[in-house]
Short mmCIF file of C-alpha atoms in Angstrom, two decimals:
data_model
loop_
_atom_site.label_atom_id
_atom_site.label_comp_id
_atom_site.label_asym_id
_atom_site.label_seq_id
_atom_site.Cartn_x
_atom_site.Cartn_y
_atom_site.Cartn_z
CA UNK L 1 -4.42 -40.48 -31.02
CA UNK L 2 -3.34 -39.88 -34.86
CA UNK L 3 -0.23 -38.85 -35.65
CA UNK L 4 -2.55 -36.02 -38.05
CA UNK L 5 -3.27 -34.70 -34.37
CA UNK L 6 0.00 -34.87 -32.98
CA UNK L 7 1.19 -33.12 -35.60
CA UNK L 8 -1.02 -30.90 -35.65
CA UNK L 9 -0.62 -29.92 -32.33
CA UNK L 10 2.90 -29.69 -32.63
CA UNK L 11 2.31 -27.33 -35.29
CA UNK L 12 0.19 -25.10 -32.65
CA UNK L 13 2.33 -25.23 -30.16
CA UNK L 14 5.34 -24.44 -32.32
CA UNK L 15 2.73 -21.42 -33.50
CA UNK L 16 2.39 -20.12 -29.69
CA UNK L 17 6.17 -20.43 -29.44
CA UNK L 18 6.97 -18.32 -31.78
CA UNK L 19 4.60 -15.59 -30.93
CA UNK L 20 5.61 -14.83 -27.36
CA UNK L 21 8.90 -14.95 -28.44
CA UNK L 22 7.89 -11.55 -30.29
CA UNK L 23 9.46 -8.83 -28.36
CA UNK L 24 12.04 -6.34 -27.76
CA UNK L 25 15.35 -7.37 -26.95
CA UNK L 26 14.77 -5.48 -23.64
CA UNK L 27 12.41 -8.23 -22.90
CA UNK L 28 13.40 -10.49 -19.94
CA UNK L 29 14.15 -14.80 -20.30
CA UNK L 30 14.56 -16.78 -17.20
CA UNK L 31 14.62 -20.53 -17.25
CA UNK L 32 14.99 -20.94 -13.96
CA UNK L 33 13.47 -24.41 -12.88
CA UNK L 34 9.57 -25.44 -12.87
CA UNK L 35 7.50 -27.45 -10.54
CA UNK L 36 3.56 -28.41 -11.60
CA UNK L 37 1.40 -26.62 -9.81
CA UNK L 38 -2.24 -25.45 -10.07
CA UNK L 39 -2.11 -21.86 -12.03
CA UNK L 40 -4.05 -18.31 -9.73
CA UNK L 41 -6.76 -18.50 -12.19
CA UNK L 42 -8.58 -15.96 -8.93
CA UNK L 43 -6.12 -13.67 -9.43
CA UNK L 44 -5.29 -13.73 -12.98
CA UNK L 45 -8.57 -14.34 -14.94
CA UNK L 46 -9.09 -14.33 -18.57
CA UNK L 47 -8.93 -10.88 -19.71
CA UNK L 48 -12.47 -10.06 -20.71
CA UNK L 49 -10.76 -8.45 -24.22
CA UNK L 50 -8.86 -11.90 -24.54
CA UNK L 51 -5.78 -12.88 -24.37
CA UNK L 52 -3.00 -10.62 -26.04
CA UNK L 53 0.20 -12.50 -25.06
CA UNK L 54 0.60 -13.16 -28.59
CA UNK L 55 3.16 -10.67 -29.48
CA UNK L 56 3.98 -9.07 -26.24
CA UNK L 57 6.94 -6.63 -26.29
CA UNK L 58 8.28 -4.33 -24.10
CA UNK L 59 7.56 -0.90 -24.97
CA UNK L 60 9.64 2.20 -24.15
CA UNK L 61 8.88 3.21 -20.76
CA UNK L 62 6.92 0.05 -19.41
CA UNK L 63 8.55 -2.08 -16.40
CA UNK L 64 10.94 -5.16 -17.23
CA UNK L 65 9.24 -7.64 -18.64
CA UNK L 66 9.90 -11.05 -17.55
CA UNK L 67 7.78 -14.05 -19.62
CA UNK L 68 9.51 -16.92 -17.99
CA UNK L 69 10.24 -20.19 -20.36
CA UNK L 70 6.67 -21.31 -21.21
CA UNK L 71 4.40 -20.20 -23.78
CA UNK L 72 1.28 -18.55 -22.63
CA UNK L 73 2.14 -20.23 -19.09
CA UNK L 74 4.74 -18.04 -18.52
CA UNK L 75 5.48 -18.41 -14.56
CA UNK L 76 1.99 -19.47 -13.41
CA UNK L 77 2.83 -22.77 -12.06
CA UNK L 78 6.08 -21.12 -9.82
CA UNK L 79 3.43 -17.80 -9.07
CA UNK L 80 0.97 -21.01 -7.29
CA UNK L 81 3.94 -23.09 -5.67
CA UNK L 82 4.96 -19.79 -3.15
CA UNK L 83 4.02 -17.19 -4.55
CA UNK L 84 6.09 -14.91 -1.85
CA UNK L 85 8.93 -16.78 -2.57
CA UNK L 86 8.69 -16.47 -6.57
CA UNK L 87 7.76 -12.55 -6.23
CA UNK L 88 10.88 -11.99 -3.87
CA UNK L 89 13.15 -14.02 -6.45
CA UNK L 90 12.19 -11.46 -8.96
CA UNK L 91 12.13 -8.43 -6.93
CA UNK L 92 15.95 -9.21 -6.20
CA UNK L 93 16.24 -10.15 -10.49
CA UNK L 94 14.35 -6.66 -11.86
CA UNK L 95 13.12 -4.18 -8.16
CA UNK L 96 10.46 -2.82 -7.08
CA UNK L 97 8.18 -2.61 -10.21
CA UNK L 98 8.20 -5.30 -13.21
CA UNK L 99 5.94 -7.36 -15.52
CA UNK L 100 5.58 -10.91 -15.58
CA UNK L 101 3.53 -13.24 -17.42
CA UNK L 102 1.28 -15.06 -15.52
CA UNK L 103 -1.79 -17.52 -16.98
CA UNK L 104 -1.82 -15.82 -20.44
CA UNK L 105 -1.90 -12.51 -18.13
CA UNK L 106 0.78 -9.92 -17.93
CA UNK L 107 0.33 -8.82 -14.31
CA UNK L 108 2.25 -5.70 -13.10
CA UNK L 109 3.39 -5.77 -9.17
CA UNK L 110 4.67 -3.05 -7.45
CA UNK L 111 6.53 -3.93 -4.39
CA UNK L 112 7.21 0.17 -3.55
CA UNK L 113 5.49 1.04 -0.08
CA UNK L 114 6.08 4.80 -0.77
CA UNK L 115 4.37 4.37 -3.97
CA UNK L 116 0.87 2.43 -3.14
CA UNK L 117 -0.84 5.29 -2.92
CA UNK L 118 -0.77 6.03 -5.89
CA UNK L 119 -2.72 2.86 -6.79
CA UNK L 120 -5.03 2.48 -4.27
CA UNK L 121 -6.30 5.85 -4.21
CA UNK L 122 -6.92 5.74 -7.77
CA UNK L 123 -10.30 6.07 -9.52
CA UNK L 124 -12.24 3.28 -10.82
CA UNK L 125 -11.95 5.26 -13.86
CA UNK L 126 -8.25 3.94 -14.93
CA UNK L 127 -7.97 0.87 -11.85
CA UNK L 128 -10.60 -1.00 -11.25
CA UNK L 129 -11.06 -4.37 -8.93
CA UNK L 130 -14.70 -4.40 -9.89
CA UNK L 131 -14.01 -7.19 -12.83
CA UNK L 132 -12.08 -8.59 -10.18
CA UNK L 133 -14.78 -8.94 -7.15
CA UNK L 134 -17.52 -10.34 -9.57
CA UNK L 135 -15.14 -12.83 -10.86
CA UNK L 136 -14.65 -13.79 -7.22
CA UNK L 137 -18.28 -13.62 -6.12
CA UNK L 138 -19.18 -15.93 -9.52
CA UNK L 139 -16.50 -18.63 -9.69
CA UNK L 140 -16.15 -19.42 -5.72
CA UNK L 141 -19.79 -18.91 -4.08
CA UNK L 142 -21.89 -18.87 -7.55
CA UNK L 143 -23.16 -15.28 -6.58
CA UNK L 144 -24.56 -13.67 -9.53
CA UNK L 145 -26.14 -9.84 -8.56
CA UNK L 146 -27.70 -7.59 -11.15
CA UNK L 147 -26.40 -4.57 -11.76
CA UNK L 148 -23.58 -4.93 -9.55
CA UNK L 149 -21.40 -2.06 -7.85
CA UNK L 150 -18.67 -2.55 -5.05
CA UNK L 151 -18.91 1.06 -4.68
CA UNK L 152 -22.30 1.82 -4.08
CA UNK L 153 -22.46 -1.26 -1.77
CA UNK L 154 -19.82 -0.27 0.63
CA UNK L 155 -21.65 3.57 0.75
CA UNK L 156 -24.58 1.28 1.60
CA UNK L 157 -22.87 -1.05 4.52
CA UNK L 158 -20.34 1.53 6.04
CA UNK L 159 -22.63 3.36 8.36
CA UNK L 160 -24.06 -0.06 9.91
CA UNK L 161 -20.13 -0.71 11.30
CA UNK L 162 -19.18 2.59 12.67
CA UNK L 163 -19.68 4.12 15.80
CA UNK L 164 -22.91 3.80 18.11
CA UNK L 165 -23.41 0.56 15.52
CA UNK L 166 -20.33 -0.72 15.95
CA UNK L 167 -20.25 -0.57 19.71
CA UNK L 168 -23.71 -2.48 19.45
CA UNK L 169 -21.69 -5.35 17.45
CA UNK L 170 -19.29 -5.12 19.84
CA UNK L 171 -21.09 -5.81 22.91
CA UNK L 172 -23.25 -8.54 21.23
CA UNK L 173 -20.15 -10.11 20.02
CA UNK L 174 -19.11 -10.62 23.74
CA UNK L 175 -22.04 -11.97 24.91
CA UNK L 176 -21.95 -14.11 21.70
CA UNK L 177 -18.65 -15.04 22.61
CA UNK L 178 -19.86 -16.05 26.41
CA UNK L 179 -22.38 -17.79 25.30
CA UNK L 180 -20.42 -20.40 22.79
CA UNK L 181 -16.68 -20.45 24.38
CA UNK L 182 -17.48 -20.56 28.24
CA UNK L 183 -20.96 -22.39 27.47
CA UNK L 184 -19.47 -25.43 25.30
CA UNK L 185 -16.30 -25.78 28.06
CA UNK L 186 -19.10 -25.93 31.44
CA UNK L 187 -21.66 -28.09 28.83
CA UNK L 188 -17.50 -30.54 28.68
CA UNK L 189 -17.36 -30.43 32.11
CA UNK L 190 -14.75 -29.70 34.52
CA UNK L 191 -10.40 -29.98 33.77
CA UNK L 192 -8.37 -29.93 30.63
CA UNK L 193 -10.05 -29.90 27.36
CA UNK L 194 -7.72 -30.95 24.00
CA UNK L 195 -8.48 -29.15 20.20
CA UNK L 196 -6.30 -27.90 17.78
CA UNK L 197 -5.56 -23.85 18.59
CA UNK L 198 -6.58 -23.38 15.21
CA UNK L 199 -9.92 -24.78 15.25
CA UNK L 200 -10.42 -23.66 18.96
CA UNK L 201 -10.02 -19.55 17.49
CA UNK L 202 -11.68 -20.03 14.55
CA UNK L 203 -14.66 -21.91 15.70
CA UNK L 204 -15.07 -19.73 18.36
CA UNK L 205 -15.00 -16.34 16.50
CA UNK L 206 -17.13 -17.30 13.91
CA UNK L 207 -20.03 -18.72 15.90
CA UNK L 208 -19.83 -15.87 17.73
CA UNK L 209 -19.66 -13.23 14.79
CA UNK L 210 -22.80 -15.58 12.99
CA UNK L 211 -24.62 -15.02 16.42
CA UNK L 212 -23.40 -11.16 16.30
CA UNK L 213 -24.35 -10.01 12.81
CA UNK L 214 -26.89 -12.65 11.48
CA UNK L 215 -28.85 -12.82 14.85
CA UNK L 216 -29.47 -15.66 17.71
CA UNK L 217 -32.30 -17.71 18.60
CA UNK L 218 -35.66 -16.18 20.01
CA UNK L 219 -36.58 -16.12 22.46
CA UNK L 220 -32.64 -14.45 22.91
CA UNK L 221 -31.28 -15.28 26.50
CA UNK L 222 -32.12 -18.14 27.65
CA UNK L 223 -30.60 -21.51 29.11
CA UNK L 224 -32.88 -23.42 25.88
CA UNK L 225 -32.07 -20.39 23.61
CA UNK L 226 -28.60 -20.35 24.22
CA UNK L 227 -27.75 -24.30 24.20
CA UNK L 228 -29.93 -24.09 20.49
CA UNK L 229 -27.44 -21.21 19.63
CA UNK L 230 -24.58 -22.86 20.68
CA UNK L 231 -25.63 -26.00 18.45
CA UNK L 232 -26.92 -24.24 15.81
CA UNK L 233 -23.16 -21.88 15.24
CA UNK L 234 -21.20 -25.34 15.83
CA UNK L 235 -23.70 -27.03 12.78
CA UNK L 236 -22.50 -23.30 10.81
CA UNK L 237 -19.03 -23.35 11.92
CA UNK L 238 -18.40 -27.25 11.15
CA UNK L 239 -20.19 -26.79 7.33
CA UNK L 240 -17.78 -23.67 6.68
CA UNK L 241 -14.89 -25.16 7.49
CA UNK L 242 -15.92 -27.75 4.94
CA UNK L 243 -15.82 -24.91 2.00
CA UNK L 244 -12.99 -23.43 3.71
CA UNK L 245 -10.68 -25.86 3.17
CA UNK L 246 -11.70 -26.32 -0.18
CA UNK L 247 -10.90 -22.73 -1.26
CA UNK L 248 -8.32 -22.93 -3.14
CA UNK L 249 -8.59 -25.48 -5.13
CA UNK L 250 -12.45 -24.13 -6.21
CA UNK L 251 -10.59 -20.58 -6.75
CA UNK L 252 -7.75 -22.07 -8.92
CA UNK L 253 -10.58 -24.20 -10.63
CA UNK L 254 -8.85 -27.20 -9.33
CA UNK L 255 -11.01 -29.45 -7.88
CA UNK L 256 -11.28 -33.39 -8.34
CA UNK L 257 -14.24 -34.73 -9.50
CA UNK L 258 -14.98 -35.66 -4.97
CA UNK L 259 -13.87 -32.08 -4.40
CA UNK L 260 -16.35 -31.05 -6.64
CA UNK L 261 -19.75 -33.13 -5.18
CA UNK L 262 -18.85 -32.70 -1.85
CA UNK L 263 -18.45 -28.44 -2.86
CA UNK L 264 -22.29 -29.05 -4.26
CA UNK L 265 -23.55 -30.34 -1.15
CA UNK L 266 -21.44 -27.64 1.15
CA UNK L 267 -23.26 -25.30 -0.97
CA UNK L 268 -26.44 -25.98 -0.66
CA UNK L 269 -26.40 -27.27 3.28
CA UNK L 270 -24.69 -23.50 3.80
CA UNK L 271 -27.36 -21.33 1.53
CA UNK L 272 -30.30 -23.44 3.22
CA UNK L 273 -28.86 -23.07 6.40
CA UNK L 274 -28.41 -18.65 5.62
CA UNK L 275 -32.17 -18.77 3.57
CA UNK L 276 -33.63 -15.50 4.24
CA UNK L 277 -36.74 -17.44 5.38
CA UNK L 278 -34.22 -19.03 7.85
CA UNK L 279 -32.96 -16.26 9.33
CA UNK L 280 -36.31 -14.00 9.31
CA UNK L 281 -36.93 -15.75 12.92
CA UNK L 282 -33.82 -15.07 14.40
CA UNK L 283 -34.13 -12.12 17.41
CA UNK L 284 -31.77 -9.55 17.78
CA UNK L 285 -30.02 -9.40 14.02
CA UNK L 286 -27.67 -7.06 13.07
CA UNK L 287 -28.39 -3.78 11.59
CA UNK L 288 -25.39 -4.75 8.85
CA UNK L 289 -27.77 -7.75 8.38
CA UNK L 290 -31.20 -5.64 7.73
CA UNK L 291 -29.37 -3.14 5.86
CA UNK L 292 -27.37 -5.82 3.30
CA UNK L 293 -30.86 -7.48 2.86
CA UNK L 294 -32.71 -4.30 2.32
CA UNK L 295 -30.09 -3.72 -0.66
CA UNK L 296 -30.30 -7.09 -1.91
CA UNK L 297 -34.55 -6.30 -2.15
CA UNK L 298 -34.14 -2.93 -3.79
CA UNK L 299 -31.60 -4.98 -6.16
CA UNK L 300 -34.66 -7.53 -7.16
CA UNK L 301 -32.50 -9.96 -5.76
CA UNK L 302 -34.11 -13.77 -5.65
CA UNK L 303 -34.42 -15.28 -2.59
CA UNK L 304 -32.20 -17.97 -3.84
CA UNK L 305 -29.42 -15.38 -4.62
CA UNK L 306 -29.77 -13.76 -1.29
CA UNK L 307 -28.58 -16.91 0.63
CA UNK L 308 -25.49 -17.45 -2.13
CA UNK L 309 -24.83 -13.49 -0.71
CA UNK L 310 -25.23 -14.24 2.22
CA UNK L 311 -22.86 -17.64 2.87
CA UNK L 312 -20.57 -14.85 0.52
CA UNK L 313 -20.25 -12.17 3.37
CA UNK L 314 -20.14 -14.96 6.43
CA UNK L 315 -16.97 -15.94 4.62
CA UNK L 316 -15.81 -11.50 4.36
CA UNK L 317 -16.60 -11.10 6.67
CA UNK L 318 -15.40 -14.40 9.05
CA UNK L 319 -12.68 -16.00 7.35
CA UNK L 320 -9.72 -13.96 8.51
CA UNK L 321 -10.76 -13.30 12.06
CA UNK L 322 -10.06 -16.27 13.43
CA UNK L 323 -6.77 -17.54 11.59
CA UNK L 324 -6.10 -13.83 13.04
CA UNK L 325 -6.46 -15.09 16.48
CA UNK L 326 -4.96 -18.47 16.31
CA UNK L 327 -1.13 -17.09 15.27
CA UNK L 328 -1.78 -13.88 17.65
CA UNK L 329 -2.55 -16.95 20.33
CA UNK L 330 0.45 -19.15 19.09
CA UNK L 331 2.80 -16.21 19.37
CA UNK L 332 2.32 -15.59 22.95
CA UNK L 333 2.51 -19.09 23.99
CA UNK L 334 5.55 -19.25 22.54
CA UNK L 335 6.96 -15.98 23.59
CA UNK L 336 6.81 -15.94 27.34
CA UNK L 337 8.26 -12.22 27.34
CA UNK L 338 5.42 -11.10 25.39
CA UNK L 339 2.61 -13.51 26.97
CA UNK L 340 4.16 -11.56 30.73
CA UNK L 341 3.36 -8.42 29.28
CA UNK L 342 0.01 -8.63 28.03
CA UNK L 343 -1.26 -10.25 31.32
CA UNK L 344 0.54 -6.71 32.75
CA UNK L 345 -1.32 -4.78 30.49
CA UNK L 346 -4.87 -6.96 31.42
CA UNK L 347 -4.13 -6.98 35.93
CA UNK L 348 -5.28 -3.17 36.19
CA UNK L 349 -8.05 -3.12 34.21
CA UNK L 350 -9.46 -6.08 35.92
CA UNK L 351 -8.60 -3.66 39.17
CA UNK L 352 -10.54 -0.98 38.04
CA UNK L 353 -14.01 -3.10 36.89
CA UNK L 354 -16.57 -2.31 39.53
CA UNK L 355 -17.46 -6.19 39.13
CA UNK L 356 -16.15 -9.78 39.14
CA UNK L 357 -14.79 -10.54 35.58
CA UNK L 358 -17.49 -13.65 35.26
CA UNK L 359 -20.35 -11.12 36.21
CA UNK L 360 -18.52 -8.39 33.21
CA UNK L 361 -21.68 -8.87 30.58
CA UNK L 362 -19.48 -6.36 28.03
CA UNK L 363 -15.94 -5.00 27.99
CA UNK L 364 -16.79 -0.86 26.90
CA UNK L 365 -14.86 0.28 24.39
CA UNK L 366 -12.50 2.15 26.29
CA UNK L 367 -11.36 -0.53 28.07
CA UNK L 368 -10.85 -2.14 24.29
CA UNK L 369 -8.88 1.47 23.56
CA UNK L 370 -6.59 0.79 26.23
CA UNK L 371 -4.55 -2.19 25.37
CA UNK L 372 -1.56 -0.88 24.14
CA UNK L 373 0.70 -3.91 24.56
CA UNK L 374 -1.57 -5.94 23.46
CA UNK L 375 -2.69 -3.52 20.14
CA UNK L 376 0.89 -4.21 19.44
CA UNK L 377 1.25 -8.07 19.60
CA UNK L 378 -1.98 -7.67 17.43
CA UNK L 379 -0.15 -5.90 15.13
CA UNK L 380 3.41 -7.65 14.87
CA UNK L 381 0.94 -10.78 14.35
CA UNK L 382 -0.88 -9.26 11.66
CA UNK L 383 2.31 -7.98 9.94
CA UNK L 384 3.96 -11.63 9.97
CA UNK L 385 1.05 -12.94 8.90
CA UNK L 386 -1.44 -11.33 6.61
CA UNK L 387 -0.62 -11.62 2.82
CA UNK L 388 -3.52 -10.41 0.72
CA UNK L 389 -2.96 -9.89 -2.60
CA UNK L 390 -4.09 -5.89 -3.79
CA UNK L 391 -5.04 -6.00 -7.37
CA UNK L 392 -6.49 -3.84 -10.07
CA UNK L 393 -7.15 -3.93 -13.13
CA UNK L 394 -5.78 -1.90 -15.42
CA UNK L 395 -8.70 -0.05 -17.85
CA UNK L 396 -7.00 2.73 -19.68
CA UNK L 397 -3.17 3.07 -20.79
CA UNK L 398 -1.87 5.04 -18.27
CA UNK L 399 1.72 6.54 -16.26
CA UNK L 400 1.96 5.66 -12.90
CA UNK L 401 4.42 7.78 -11.15
CA UNK L 402 6.60 6.23 -8.80
CA UNK L 403 7.46 8.03 -5.28
CA UNK L 404 10.95 8.22 -6.45
CA UNK L 405 10.21 10.16 -9.74
CA UNK L 406 10.44 7.31 -11.96
CA UNK L 407 7.10 7.02 -14.40
CA UNK L 408 6.22 3.76 -15.38
CA UNK L 409 3.38 3.24 -18.66
CA UNK L 410 0.82 0.23 -18.24
CA UNK L 411 -1.72 -1.43 -20.66
CA UNK L 412 -4.72 -1.12 -20.93
CA UNK L 413 -6.25 -4.65 -19.63
CA UNK L 414 -3.35 -5.65 -17.93
CA UNK L 415 -3.67 -6.47 -13.90
CA UNK L 416 -1.62 -4.28 -11.50
CA UNK L 417 -0.69 -6.41 -8.50
CA UNK L 418 0.86 -5.06 -4.86
CA UNK L 419 1.79 -7.89 -2.25
CA UNK L 420 2.49 -5.72 1.17
CA UNK L 421 3.11 -9.24 2.83
CA UNK L 422 6.77 -8.90 0.83
CA UNK L 423 7.37 -4.66 1.44
CA UNK L 424 6.50 -3.10 3.72
CA UNK L 425 6.07 -5.72 6.31
CA UNK L 426 8.75 -8.45 5.69
CA UNK L 427 11.15 -5.46 4.48
CA UNK L 428 14.45 -5.62 6.37
CA UNK L 429 15.12 -1.49 5.75
CA UNK L 430 12.09 -0.86 7.06
CA UNK L 431 11.76 -3.55 9.84
CA UNK L 432 14.88 -4.93 12.31
CA UNK L 433 14.67 -8.97 12.06
CA UNK L 434 11.49 -8.89 10.20
CA UNK L 435 10.79 -12.64 10.14
CA UNK L 436 10.81 -12.78 14.27
CA UNK L 437 8.22 -11.78 16.25
CA UNK L 438 8.98 -8.62 18.77
CA UNK L 439 6.07 -8.06 20.35
CA UNK L 440 6.93 -4.45 21.33
CA UNK L 441 7.58 -3.44 17.87
CA UNK L 442 4.77 -0.50 17.80
CA UNK L 443 5.62 0.33 21.09
CA UNK L 444 7.00 3.75 21.30
CA UNK L 445 9.49 4.16 24.53
CA UNK L 446 7.02 5.57 26.56
CA UNK L 447 4.73 3.15 25.87
CA UNK L 448 2.48 4.74 22.31
CA UNK L 449 1.90 2.98 19.58
CA UNK L 450 4.65 3.40 17.16
CA UNK L 451 3.85 5.12 13.83
CA UNK L 452 7.12 6.40 12.92
CA UNK L 453 8.95 3.83 9.85
CA UNK L 454 11.14 5.01 7.25
CA UNK L 455 12.06 3.50 4.09
CA UNK L 456 15.22 5.21 1.86
CA UNK L 457 15.39 7.45 4.67
CA UNK L 458 11.26 8.73 4.22
CA UNK L 459 8.91 8.08 7.08
CA UNK L 460 6.12 5.77 5.66
CA UNK L 461 2.57 6.34 5.08
CA UNK L 462 2.00 2.22 4.63
CA UNK L 463 3.75 0.42 6.86
CA UNK L 464 1.92 -2.40 7.49
CA UNK L 465 -1.61 -3.11 5.30
CA UNK L 466 -3.16 -6.18 6.67
CA UNK L 467 -6.54 -4.78 5.89
CA UNK L 468 -5.75 -3.36 2.82
CA UNK L 469 -5.70 0.76 1.58
CA UNK L 470 -7.59 2.61 0.02
CA UNK L 471 -10.48 2.72 -2.00
CA UNK L 472 -10.96 -1.07 -0.98
CA UNK L 473 -9.92 -1.02 2.68
CA UNK L 474 -11.52 -3.62 5.11
CA UNK L 475 -14.78 -1.80 5.95
CA UNK L 476 -15.53 -4.20 9.14
CA UNK L 477 -11.70 -3.98 10.48
CA UNK L 478 -12.72 -1.73 13.27
CA UNK L 479 -15.25 -4.83 14.40
CA UNK L 480 -12.55 -7.56 13.62
CA UNK L 481 -10.13 -5.87 15.91
CA UNK L 482 -12.45 -5.33 19.15
CA UNK L 483 -13.07 -9.43 18.17
CA UNK L 484 -10.24 -10.50 18.31
CA UNK L 485 -9.35 -8.03 21.23
CA UNK L 486 -11.96 -9.20 22.99
CA UNK L 487 -11.87 -13.42 22.42
CA UNK L 488 -8.04 -12.80 23.71
CA UNK L 489 -9.20 -10.69 26.72
CA UNK L 490 -11.66 -13.59 27.38
CA UNK L 491 -9.25 -16.48 26.73
CA UNK L 492 -6.52 -15.29 29.05
CA UNK L 493 -8.86 -14.03 31.91
CA UNK L 494 -11.43 -16.74 32.23
CA UNK L 495 -9.18 -19.84 30.96
CA UNK L 496 -6.14 -21.41 31.49
CA UNK L 497 -4.12 -22.48 27.70
CA UNK L 498 -1.22 -24.20 27.36
CA UNK L 499 0.32 -25.45 24.20
CA UNK L 500 0.74 -30.05 24.70
CA UNK L 501 4.18 -29.43 24.19
CA UNK L 502 5.83 -26.78 24.36
CA UNK L 503 8.39 -27.05 22.27
CA UNK L 504 6.53 -26.94 19.21
CA UNK L 505 7.62 -25.24 16.44
CA UNK L 506 6.28 -22.66 14.40
CA UNK L 507 4.33 -24.78 11.63
CA UNK L 508 4.65 -23.32 8.10
CA UNK L 509 1.90 -21.56 6.34
CA UNK L 510 -0.12 -23.58 3.72
CA UNK L 511 1.46 -21.39 0.52
CA UNK L 512 -1.80 -22.41 -0.95
CA UNK L 513 -3.59 -19.36 1.16
CA UNK L 514 -1.25 -16.59 -0.44
CA UNK L 515 -3.36 -13.49 -1.77
CA UNK L 516 -6.46 -14.66 0.83
CA UNK L 517 -6.07 -12.76 3.23
CA UNK L 518 -4.75 -14.46 6.45
CA UNK L 519 -2.42 -17.32 6.30
CA UNK L 520 -3.56 -20.41 7.42
CA UNK L 521 -1.35 -23.55 9.09
CA UNK L 522 -0.11 -26.37 6.97
CA UNK L 523 -1.56 -28.02 10.52
CA UNK L 524 -2.98 -27.23 13.61
CA UNK L 525 -1.02 -26.85 16.96
CA UNK L 526 -2.53 -29.32 19.35
CA UNK L 527 -3.32 -27.30 22.91
CA UNK L 528 -5.62 -27.91 25.87
CA UNK L 529 -7.29 -25.66 27.96
CA UNK L 530 -9.53 -25.45 30.63
CA UNK L 531 -11.98 -22.97 32.68
CA UNK L 532 -9.89 -21.00 35.89
CA UNK L 533 -11.14 -22.41 38.99
#
């Protein structure tokens, strides 16, 4: 490299440094240590109007501003390394609302759950999720839809996940869980089988979920077609899982050359497996799938792009269910009192059923709805492990009213971020011993569901938010909850399941998963299982 180039780079860096330091005396400067790590470009993509970091100053009425110590990058490295720890430090330093510089973007973080409704119900003309959704589709899944409108899509898909359609999905899910969970285990022979608990939960739930939404082999429910369903769904899962493991790197744009080649191969394989032509031959396709394909056709989407969109939907509908079941089962296995309480709840249910559990072809919704202990266990597990980022693009300069009467100004082009994992879900004022799993935390003394939680002496509306909130709350949460409960029901009533090492510690989180939904463990936990004699 020539000296002229070196001096040119140094001059450019000095100019950038001077420009980013132009702020009022009210801005904060942090000199905390930094460790290299990919930045979270998936969460804070470049503004369509260009970066505004040069000359950004805190104006009167805006939240506290913390630029970090690195020009342009700001806190991107720390955010990418461990978002929860970083935001916890920022909250201790600045309070429950503040603005940080992250990779050229100004991100206002709101951590007051009393004020979340001010954000999640704000109209798109002021706070918008659309740009982020489009970026997610294009960056990770190579999906480009003409005239895409998340609100239109939601209004068309919502009826397919409610009422009688939800009941149909629930019944099909129970049948398909039988096919893959009991069928695979029977094929493998009697006795104990060993597997990682995450793989056990993730694989069986995703495979059954795929068969439920995308259809089964025709003609359905024969021994031959069910064997093909098990083989085909296993191929779907193992291929999908390769993409899922690379998802954080793909989102951040930090793939190695080898990773990029693998992603291309895996995506190509999934696009073939989920092509509309292949799916057209399948039986018992869900009303959800039929409506979604019709929606894509009405937009004029090509079959190639439809296949890509269906891969995106496979991740959106199945990517969090398996990890959620993993944590729930692990908490039960590590807490004998909780496991005994859930089993004690299931026993009278089995006594009321008129046929042996091995002959049950469906688990009625009224039965699923009469499991308050399991509901509490699920809610507590999600409280401890669900860590999505709720983000909005600030479309116009606006005033954000807080629940305590304060008001802060937000700038057009900035990003607003809520992180319910920290508050309310891990807030010690709301939950006693918030890091501890308590299976009955969401139960009243009379056994009914507990919904009354308080902060600052006021009852909380949003006391746990694993499914998002407001306009972008998860449409399929009812189906997801039913699927998890059916899976746990089958595992606990039809199987013996135990940890290979009873004293194994709970695994740490894979920190790269913050923001994507359910956290995944750094490593799997070995278990063994068998069908009960």
